[in-house]
Amino acid sequence: MNNISITRAAPRMRTINETAKETGFPAHAIRQLVKENKIVFVQCGAKTLVNVEKFIEYLNEGERGVV
């Protein structure tokens, strides 16, 4: 059987505070978007990790473009 290798970059996942520092967007506003399930995130234990690329895409396109 042939091994098929597909490589793709892992998404940049950051905590809410790291995302806020990286984007200049307020942390409380990011928390609100997470609470409303409007941006791509995962729960990792007690931490919430935000997909930074998808978050920036959301900021550029609004609700119609992402989630």
PDB file of C-alpha atoms in Angstrom:
ATOM      1  CA  MET A   1       0.000   0.000   0.000  1.00  0.00           C
ATOM      2  CA  ASN A   2       1.326   3.460  -0.880  1.00  0.00           C
ATOM      3  CA  ASN A   3       1.759   6.037   1.818  1.00  0.00           C
ATOM      4  CA  ILE A   4       0.174   9.315   0.878  1.00  0.00           C
ATOM      5  CA  SER A   5       1.632  12.337   2.585  1.00  0.00           C
ATOM      6  CA  ILE A   6      -0.375  15.530   2.709  1.00  0.00           C
ATOM      7  CA  THR A   7       1.317  18.421   4.397  1.00  0.00           C
ATOM      8  CA  ARG A   8      -0.491  21.523   5.416  1.00  0.00           C
ATOM      9  CA  ALA A   9       0.498  24.191   7.868  1.00  0.00           C
ATOM     10  CA  ALA A  10      -1.071  23.910  11.292  1.00  0.00           C
ATOM     11  CA  PRO A  11      -3.367  26.833  12.128  1.00  0.00           C
ATOM     12  CA  ARG A  12      -2.007  29.538  14.399  1.00  0.00           C
ATOM     13  CA  MET A  13      -3.928  29.003  17.620  1.00  0.00           C
ATOM     14  CA  ARG A  14      -3.486  31.625  20.319  1.00  0.00           C
ATOM     15  CA  THR A  15      -5.122  32.384  23.646  1.00  0.00           C
ATOM     16  CA  ILE A  16      -7.559  35.271  23.743  1.00  0.00           C
ATOM     17  CA  ASN A  17      -4.982  37.582  25.341  1.00  0.00           C
ATOM     18  CA  GLU A  18      -2.294  36.592  22.821  1.00  0.00           C
ATOM     19  CA  THR A  19      -4.744  37.177  19.972  1.00  0.00           C
ATOM     20  CA  ALA A  20      -5.581  40.595  21.391  1.00  0.00           C
ATOM     21  CA  LYS A  21      -1.893  41.570  21.589  1.00  0.00           C
ATOM     22  CA  GLU A  22      -1.171  40.246  18.093  1.00  0.00           C
ATOM     23  CA  THR A  23      -4.140  41.942  16.410  1.00  0.00           C
ATOM     24  CA  GLY A  24      -4.652  45.029  18.553  1.00  0.00           C
ATOM     25  CA  PHE A  25      -8.300  44.023  19.042  1.00  0.00           C
ATOM     26  CA  PRO A  26      -9.632  44.270  22.637  1.00  0.00           C
ATOM     27  CA  ALA A  27      -9.571  40.991  24.578  1.00  0.00           C
ATOM     28  CA  HIS A  28     -13.077  41.564  25.989  1.00  0.00           C
ATOM     29  CA  ALA A  29     -14.451  41.906  22.445  1.00  0.00           C
ATOM     30  CA  ILE A  30     -12.749  38.647  21.406  1.00  0.00           C
ATOM     31  CA  ARG A  31     -14.254  36.922  24.463  1.00  0.00           C
ATOM     32  CA  GLN A  32     -17.681  38.183  23.425  1.00  0.00           C
ATOM     33  CA  LEU A  33     -17.230  36.815  19.876  1.00  0.00           C
ATOM     34  CA  VAL A  34     -16.209  33.447  21.359  1.00  0.00           C
ATOM     35  CA  LYS A  35     -19.226  33.470  23.680  1.00  0.00           C
ATOM     36  CA  GLU A  36     -21.505  34.184  20.693  1.00  0.00           C
ATOM     37  CA  ASN A  37     -19.722  31.436  18.699  1.00  0.00           C
ATOM     38  CA  LYS A  38     -18.921  33.889  15.889  1.00  0.00           C
ATOM     39  CA  ILE A  39     -15.217  33.049  15.487  1.00  0.00           C
ATOM     40  CA  VAL A  40     -13.285  29.797  15.167  1.00  0.00           C
ATOM     41  CA  PHE A  41     -11.919  28.587  18.527  1.00  0.00           C
ATOM     42  CA  VAL A  42     -11.320  25.436  20.543  1.00  0.00           C
ATOM     43  CA  GLN A  43     -11.441  24.793  24.268  1.00  0.00           C
ATOM     44  CA  CYS A  44      -8.265  23.214  25.603  1.00  0.00           C
ATOM     45  CA  GLY A  45      -8.918  22.571  29.252  1.00  0.00           C
ATOM     46  CA  ALA A  46      -9.562  25.945  30.829  1.00  0.00           C
ATOM     47  CA  LYS A  47      -7.969  27.820  27.916  1.00  0.00           C
ATOM     48  CA  THR A  48      -9.734  29.105  24.840  1.00  0.00           C
ATOM     49  CA  LEU A  49      -7.572  29.025  21.724  1.00  0.00           C
ATOM     50  CA  VAL A  50      -8.521  31.239  18.788  1.00  0.00           C
ATOM     51  CA  ASN A  51      -7.588  30.496  15.171  1.00  0.00           C
ATOM     52  CA  VAL A  52      -5.844  33.791  14.360  1.00  0.00           C
ATOM     53  CA  GLU A  53      -6.122  33.522  10.552  1.00  0.00           C
ATOM     54  CA  LYS A  54      -9.866  32.826  10.754  1.00  0.00           C
ATOM     55  CA  PHE A  55     -10.277  35.669  13.268  1.00  0.00           C
ATOM     56  CA  ILE A  56      -8.567  38.129  10.919  1.00  0.00           C
ATOM     57  CA  GLU A  57     -10.726  36.792   8.086  1.00  0.00           C
ATOM     58  CA  TYR A  58     -13.798  37.432  10.258  1.00  0.00           C
ATOM     59  CA  LEU A  59     -12.663  41.004  10.914  1.00  0.00           C
ATOM     60  CA  ASN A  60     -12.179  41.618   7.189  1.00  0.00           C
ATOM     61  CA  GLU A  61     -15.367  39.967   5.942  1.00  0.00           C
ATOM     62  CA  GLY A  62     -17.783  39.966   8.864  1.00  0.00           C
ATOM     63  CA  GLU A  63     -20.271  37.218   9.654  1.00  0.00           C
ATOM     64  CA  ARG A  64     -21.058  36.367   6.049  1.00  0.00           C
ATOM     65  CA  GLY A  65     -17.491  35.316   5.255  1.00  0.00           C
ATOM     66  CA  VAL A  66     -16.405  32.882   7.951  1.00  0.00           C
ATOM     67  CA  VAL A  67     -18.176  30.566  10.393  1.00  0.00           C
TER      68      VAL A  67
END
